[in-house]
Amino acid sequence: MTAIPAEQAANTPANAPKSMDAIMSLCKRRGFIYQASEIYGGINGFWDYGPLGAQMKKNLREAWWQDMILNPCWGKKGPNGQRVDCVPVETRIIQHPKVWEASGHIGGFNDPMVDCKETKSRYRYDHVSVYAPASGDAGDKPLFAYMKDSPSEAKQLKKAEKAFGTVKTIMLTDVPVANFAKVLAPDAEKVGTLTEPKQFNLMFRTYIGATAGENDVAYMRPETAQGVFINFKNVVDTCRVKVPFGIGNTGTSFRNEVTPRNYTFRSREFEQAELEFFCHPDESFEWYKFWRDFRMAWWQSIGLAGDNLILREHDKDELSHYSVGTSDVEYRFPFTAPGFGELEGIAHRGNFDLTQHQKHSGAKLEYFDQQRGELLPNGSRRGERYLPHCIEPAAGLDRGVLALLCEAYTKDESRPSPEFMKLHPRIAPIKAAIFPLVAKDGMPEIAEKLYNEVRAKFGKIGFIDFDEKQTIGKRYARMDEAGCPFCFTIDGETAKDNTVTMRDRDTGQQQRMNMDQVLPFLTAKLET
RNA sequence: GCGGACGUAACUCAAUGGUAGAGUGUCAGCCUUCCAAGCUGAAUGUUGAGGGUUCAAAUCCCUUCGUCCGCUCCA
C-alpha cells in the first residue's frame, strides 16, 4: 500500500470507495468466494472459490496465458523491433531445498525470535546477550539480558555487577530454554517473561517421505519464479529459443503471512502468473520499460480502466536486494483507499538469480549468443557468452480477481437491480444467458435450441445460462449480480419473424436482432 | 504478536436472562408478453465451537476459532 498525493485522493462519485462488506456479501451470495473450511469455523488466511469465482479466475489465467505466452503483447513488437517470444513451463511447488538457499529465501528470513510477555517487545533470538557471573552459578539471582548498543546494556550491567561482582557476557542462545525462567528481559521488571524462541520463517515447511524426519525437510515455494530459473538451461538446450525470450510459469505459492488480512488480498495460499524475460544486459532497461508499460495496458484492457489503477515506480531505497528497478501495478481497493495495493510487480532482477543458482548448483548457466561478438571473415559472428538479465512481470491472480470484482461492483439505486457486476466480457464467468420470455407458447423450445447453439460455440470459454423460471425481471437481476454481460430473450414475435431481444447488462437497453445474428454478435463481443 | 469491535437462516438484520423471528433470496404451484411485479405455499438454525453460572443462556462469565478495524509485520 502506498500513500498518494492529496489531489488524487479526492473522491469523485466515480471512484468513491465501495463497501467491502457489500462486495463480500455479494461474492458469497452468488458463489464467487467462500471462506475456506467454513463449516469448521474457517481457517485463517485461506479462501475458496465457488462456481462463478472458479470460472472467473480461470478466465483471468487464460487471458494471461494467451497474451503473455501464446501471442505475447497482442503481437506488438519489442524494443528490438522483433516480435516477442515466450514459452511456458509448469514447475513443482516442492523443489530441492537448496533452491531456496540460492534464492535467498532461507538465509534471510528464518530468524527465531523471542517475545517478552511483560513489555510486548520482540527480539531476534541470536541478538540477545546475557550478563552472567564470571564464574560459577547465578544461584537464585537472575541472569540479566540486554540488547547490545541499547540503553538496556548499561542498565543491566549495573544490576549484574551489583549481583555478581565480575560478570561475563554470554549469548541467550547459550542459555537453556529451561532456564529462561531466571532471565530478566532487557526492559522488564520481572524475571522469566521471555517466551521460548519461535521460528518466523514465512515459508511453509513440509517433509518428504512417508517416514520422514527432520533431515527430510522441504519447503513449499513462496514464488513460482525460481522454477523458471532452475529450468533456464533445460529450456535453452531443448526448445530452440534465442535470447531475448521469456519463460512463463503459473501456479500456487505459499507464504506464512504474519497477518492475513483484507479478504483474499493477503492469503497464505495464492496463485501467481510470472514471466521471466531473459535479455542481453545492454538491452535490459529497454525491455524493463517495455514490459512495465505493457502490463499496465493489459490490466486496463480487461476492465481496470479507470483511475483506480496506477503504475508506480519504486524509489531506490525500496528496491529488493536483487533488483535494479521495480514498478508496481497498483489498484485502489476499497480497503486501501485512498492508497493502493499491489496487483503485480515488474522487477528488473539483473542476473541475480542465474548467478545465485550457478554458484549454488555448480551448473553453468551462461548463454552463448551467436548473434553477438565481432564479425568474422566468413560472415558469421564470434559469439558472446553471458548471463542474461531478467525482467520479471509477476502478477497475483487472486489479487487480480479481487481487483476485478471490486472494480466491477456497481451500485445504482435507480435500477430495478441496484447491485450489479460490470465484469469485462472476457473475464465474466457467465458469457450469455438465453430466456424464454414466458414458459409457454413454444418459447421454451425455441430458447432451448438457441441455447444449444450458443453453448456449442461459446461453452468452452465460460458458462451459458438457460432459465425459464420466475419473471423476466428476476432473471435479468440474477444475471446482473453474476456479471453476465448479455441476455437473449425469446418472445411472442420470435416465432413470427425469427428475431430476439438482446439486453445489455450495463445499460439495461434492449436491441432486437435476428436470431442468426446472435452468434456473430457474441463472436464480436467475446472474442476480442 | 498487541489492542478494540463483532459472530443469530444463503444474504441483511431483530429478539428485557423466559416459546429463536422478519425482510430479501431460494424452491414449488398459479398467474404472467420485458426488468428483483402479483397471489398461494414450502424448505432452511446444534444462535461459530467448547466449557461454566442459572430453575432457565442468543443474552452473563471463561476458553477457543473466525471476520473486520488500528498498531506491528510484509523477501
CSV table of C-alpha atoms in Angstrom, one decimal, chain A residues 18-199:
chain,number,residue,atom,x,y,z
A,18,LYS,CA,-17.3,1.0,-2.4
A,19,SER,CA,-18.5,-1.0,0.6
A,20,MET,CA,-16.2,-4.0,1.1
A,21,ASP,CA,-19.0,-5.6,3.1
A,22,ALA,CA,-21.4,-5.3,0.3
A,23,ILE,CA,-18.9,-6.8,-2.2
A,24,MET,CA,-18.1,-9.7,0.2
A,25,SER,CA,-21.8,-10.4,0.7
A,26,LEU,CA,-22.5,-10.5,-3.0
A,27,CYS,CA,-19.5,-12.7,-3.6
A,28,LYS,CA,-20.8,-15.2,-1.1
A,29,ARG,CA,-24.4,-15.0,-2.2
A,30,ARG,CA,-23.6,-15.6,-5.8
A,31,GLY,CA,-20.9,-18.2,-5.4
A,32,PHE,CA,-17.8,-16.3,-6.2
A,33,ILE,CA,-15.8,-16.7,-3.0
A,34,TYR,CA,-16.3,-18.7,0.2
A,35,GLN,CA,-14.3,-18.8,3.3
A,36,ALA,CA,-12.2,-22.0,3.3
A,37,SER,CA,-13.3,-24.7,5.7
A,38,GLU,CA,-16.3,-22.6,6.6
A,39,ILE,CA,-18.3,-25.4,8.2
A,40,TYR,CA,-15.5,-26.0,10.6
A,41,GLY,CA,-15.3,-22.3,11.5
A,42,GLY,CA,-12.9,-21.2,8.8
A,43,ILE,CA,-9.1,-21.2,8.6
A,44,ASN,CA,-7.2,-18.1,8.8
A,45,GLY,CA,-5.7,-16.9,5.5
A,46,PHE,CA,-7.4,-19.3,3.1
A,47,TRP,CA,-10.3,-18.7,0.8
A,48,ASP,CA,-12.1,-21.0,-1.7
A,49,TYR,CA,-13.7,-20.1,-5.0
A,50,GLY,CA,-17.3,-21.1,-5.7
A,51,PRO,CA,-18.6,-21.9,-9.2
A,52,LEU,CA,-18.6,-18.4,-10.6
A,53,GLY,CA,-15.3,-17.5,-8.9
A,54,ALA,CA,-13.5,-20.6,-10.2
A,55,GLN,CA,-14.6,-19.9,-13.7
A,56,MET,CA,-13.7,-16.2,-13.4
A,57,LYS,CA,-10.3,-16.9,-12.2
A,58,LYS,CA,-9.8,-19.5,-14.9
A,59,ASN,CA,-10.7,-16.8,-17.5
A,60,LEU,CA,-8.1,-14.4,-16.0
A,61,ARG,CA,-5.4,-17.1,-16.1
A,62,GLU,CA,-6.3,-17.9,-19.7
A,63,ALA,CA,-6.2,-14.3,-20.6
A,64,TRP,CA,-2.7,-14.0,-19.1
A,65,TRP,CA,-1.6,-17.2,-20.9
A,66,GLN,CA,-2.9,-16.0,-24.2
A,67,ASP,CA,-1.5,-12.5,-24.0
A,68,MET,CA,1.9,-13.5,-22.4
A,69,ILE,CA,2.7,-16.9,-23.8
A,70,LEU,CA,0.7,-17.7,-27.0
A,71,ASN,CA,0.5,-14.3,-28.5
A,72,PRO,CA,2.7,-12.1,-26.3
A,73,CYS,CA,1.8,-8.5,-26.1
A,74,TRP,CA,-1.0,-8.9,-28.6
A,75,GLY,CA,1.6,-9.3,-31.3
A,76,LYS,CA,3.3,-5.9,-30.6
A,77,LYS,CA,7.0,-5.7,-31.5
A,78,GLY,CA,9.5,-5.4,-28.7
A,79,PRO,CA,12.1,-2.6,-28.3
A,80,ASN,CA,14.5,-4.5,-30.6
A,81,GLY,CA,11.9,-4.3,-33.4
A,82,GLN,CA,11.3,-8.1,-33.3
A,83,ARG,CA,8.3,-10.0,-32.2
A,84,VAL,CA,8.2,-11.1,-28.6
A,85,ASP,CA,8.7,-14.8,-28.0
A,86,CYS,CA,7.7,-16.6,-24.8
A,87,VAL,CA,7.3,-20.3,-23.8
A,88,PRO,CA,5.7,-21.8,-20.7
A,89,VAL,CA,6.9,-24.2,-18.1
A,90,GLU,CA,5.0,-25.8,-15.3
A,91,THR,CA,7.2,-26.4,-12.3
A,92,ARG,CA,6.6,-28.1,-9.0
A,93,ILE,CA,5.6,-26.5,-5.7
A,94,ILE,CA,8.3,-28.5,-4.0
A,95,GLN,CA,11.9,-28.3,-5.2
A,96,HIS,CA,15.2,-29.2,-3.8
A,97,PRO,CA,15.7,-27.2,-0.5
A,98,LYS,CA,18.9,-25.7,-1.9
A,99,VAL,CA,16.8,-23.8,-4.4
A,100,TRP,CA,15.6,-21.6,-1.6
A,101,GLU,CA,19.1,-21.3,-0.1
A,102,ALA,CA,20.3,-20.0,-3.5
A,103,SER,CA,17.3,-17.6,-3.9
A,104,GLY,CA,17.9,-16.1,-0.5
A,105,HIS,CA,14.6,-17.2,0.9
A,106,ILE,CA,16.1,-19.4,3.6
A,107,GLY,CA,19.1,-17.4,4.7
A,108,GLY,CA,17.5,-14.1,5.2
A,109,PHE,CA,14.1,-14.9,6.7
A,110,ASN,CA,14.2,-17.7,9.2
A,111,ASP,CA,15.4,-15.8,12.3
A,112,PRO,CA,14.0,-17.2,15.5
A,113,MET,CA,12.5,-14.5,17.7
A,114,VAL,CA,11.7,-14.3,21.4
A,115,ASP,CA,8.9,-12.2,22.8
A,116,CYS,CA,8.8,-10.5,26.2
A,117,LYS,CA,5.4,-11.1,27.8
A,118,GLU,CA,5.8,-8.1,30.0
A,119,THR,CA,7.0,-5.4,27.7
A,120,LYS,CA,5.5,-6.9,24.5
A,121,SER,CA,8.8,-6.4,22.8
A,122,ARG,CA,10.1,-8.9,20.2
A,123,TYR,CA,13.8,-9.7,19.9
A,124,ARG,CA,16.0,-11.6,17.5
A,125,TYR,CA,16.9,-14.7,19.5
A,126,ASP,CA,20.6,-14.6,18.3
A,127,HIS,CA,20.9,-10.9,19.1
A,128,VAL,CA,20.1,-11.0,22.8
A,129,SER,CA,23.1,-11.0,25.1
A,130,VAL,CA,23.1,-12.0,28.8
A,131,TYR,CA,25.3,-10.9,31.8
A,132,ALA,CA,26.1,-13.9,33.9
A,133,PRO,CA,28.6,-14.3,36.8
A,134,ALA,CA,32.2,-14.5,35.6
A,135,SER,CA,32.5,-17.8,37.3
A,136,GLY,CA,30.1,-20.3,38.9
A,137,ASP,CA,26.4,-20.4,39.0
A,138,ALA,CA,24.0,-17.4,39.3
A,139,GLY,CA,22.2,-19.3,42.1
A,140,ASP,CA,18.8,-17.8,42.8
A,141,LYS,CA,19.8,-14.5,41.2
A,142,PRO,CA,18.6,-13.6,37.7
A,143,LEU,CA,20.5,-13.5,34.5
A,144,PHE,CA,20.5,-10.1,33.0
A,145,ALA,CA,19.5,-10.0,29.3
A,146,TYR,CA,20.3,-6.9,27.2
A,147,MET,CA,20.5,-5.7,23.6
A,148,LYS,CA,23.9,-4.6,22.6
A,149,ASP,CA,24.1,-0.8,21.9
A,150,SER,CA,20.8,-0.1,23.5
A,151,PRO,CA,20.0,1.6,26.9
A,152,SER,CA,19.4,-1.8,28.4
A,153,GLU,CA,23.1,-2.7,28.1
A,154,ALA,CA,24.4,-0.2,30.7
A,155,LYS,CA,21.3,-0.6,32.9
A,156,GLN,CA,21.6,-4.4,33.1
A,157,LEU,CA,25.4,-4.3,33.5
A,158,LYS,CA,24.9,-2.1,36.6
A,159,LYS,CA,22.4,-4.6,38.1
A,160,ALA,CA,24.6,-7.6,37.2
A,161,GLU,CA,27.7,-6.2,38.7
A,162,LYS,CA,25.8,-5.5,41.9
A,163,ALA,CA,24.6,-9.0,42.0
A,164,PHE,CA,27.7,-10.9,40.9
A,165,GLY,CA,30.7,-8.6,41.1
A,166,THR,CA,32.5,-9.5,38.0
A,167,VAL,CA,30.4,-10.6,35.1
A,168,LYS,CA,30.8,-12.1,31.7
A,169,THR,CA,28.7,-11.9,28.6
A,170,ILE,CA,27.1,-15.0,27.1
A,171,MET,CA,24.5,-15.2,24.3
A,172,LEU,CA,20.9,-16.0,25.1
A,173,THR,CA,21.2,-18.9,22.6
A,174,ASP,CA,23.6,-20.5,25.1
A,175,VAL,CA,21.1,-20.3,27.9
A,176,PRO,CA,19.0,-23.5,28.0
A,177,VAL,CA,15.3,-22.6,27.4
A,178,ALA,CA,14.6,-24.4,30.7
A,179,ASN,CA,16.5,-21.6,32.4
A,180,PHE,CA,14.6,-18.7,30.7
A,181,ALA,CA,12.5,-18.5,33.9
A,182,LYS,CA,15.6,-17.0,35.5
A,183,VAL,CA,16.3,-14.4,32.8
A,184,LEU,CA,15.4,-10.8,33.3
A,185,ALA,CA,14.4,-9.5,29.9
A,186,PRO,CA,16.1,-6.2,28.7
A,187,ASP,CA,13.4,-3.7,29.8
A,188,ALA,CA,11.3,-5.9,32.1
A,189,GLU,CA,10.7,-5.6,35.8
A,190,LYS,CA,10.0,-9.2,36.5
A,191,VAL,CA,12.1,-12.3,35.6
A,192,GLY,CA,11.0,-15.1,33.4
A,193,THR,CA,9.0,-13.1,30.9
A,194,LEU,CA,10.7,-14.3,27.7
A,195,THR,CA,8.9,-16.8,25.6
A,196,GLU,CA,10.8,-19.7,24.1
A,197,PRO,CA,12.3,-18.9,20.7
A,198,LYS,CA,9.8,-19.0,17.8
A,199,GLN,CA,10.6,-19.5,14.1
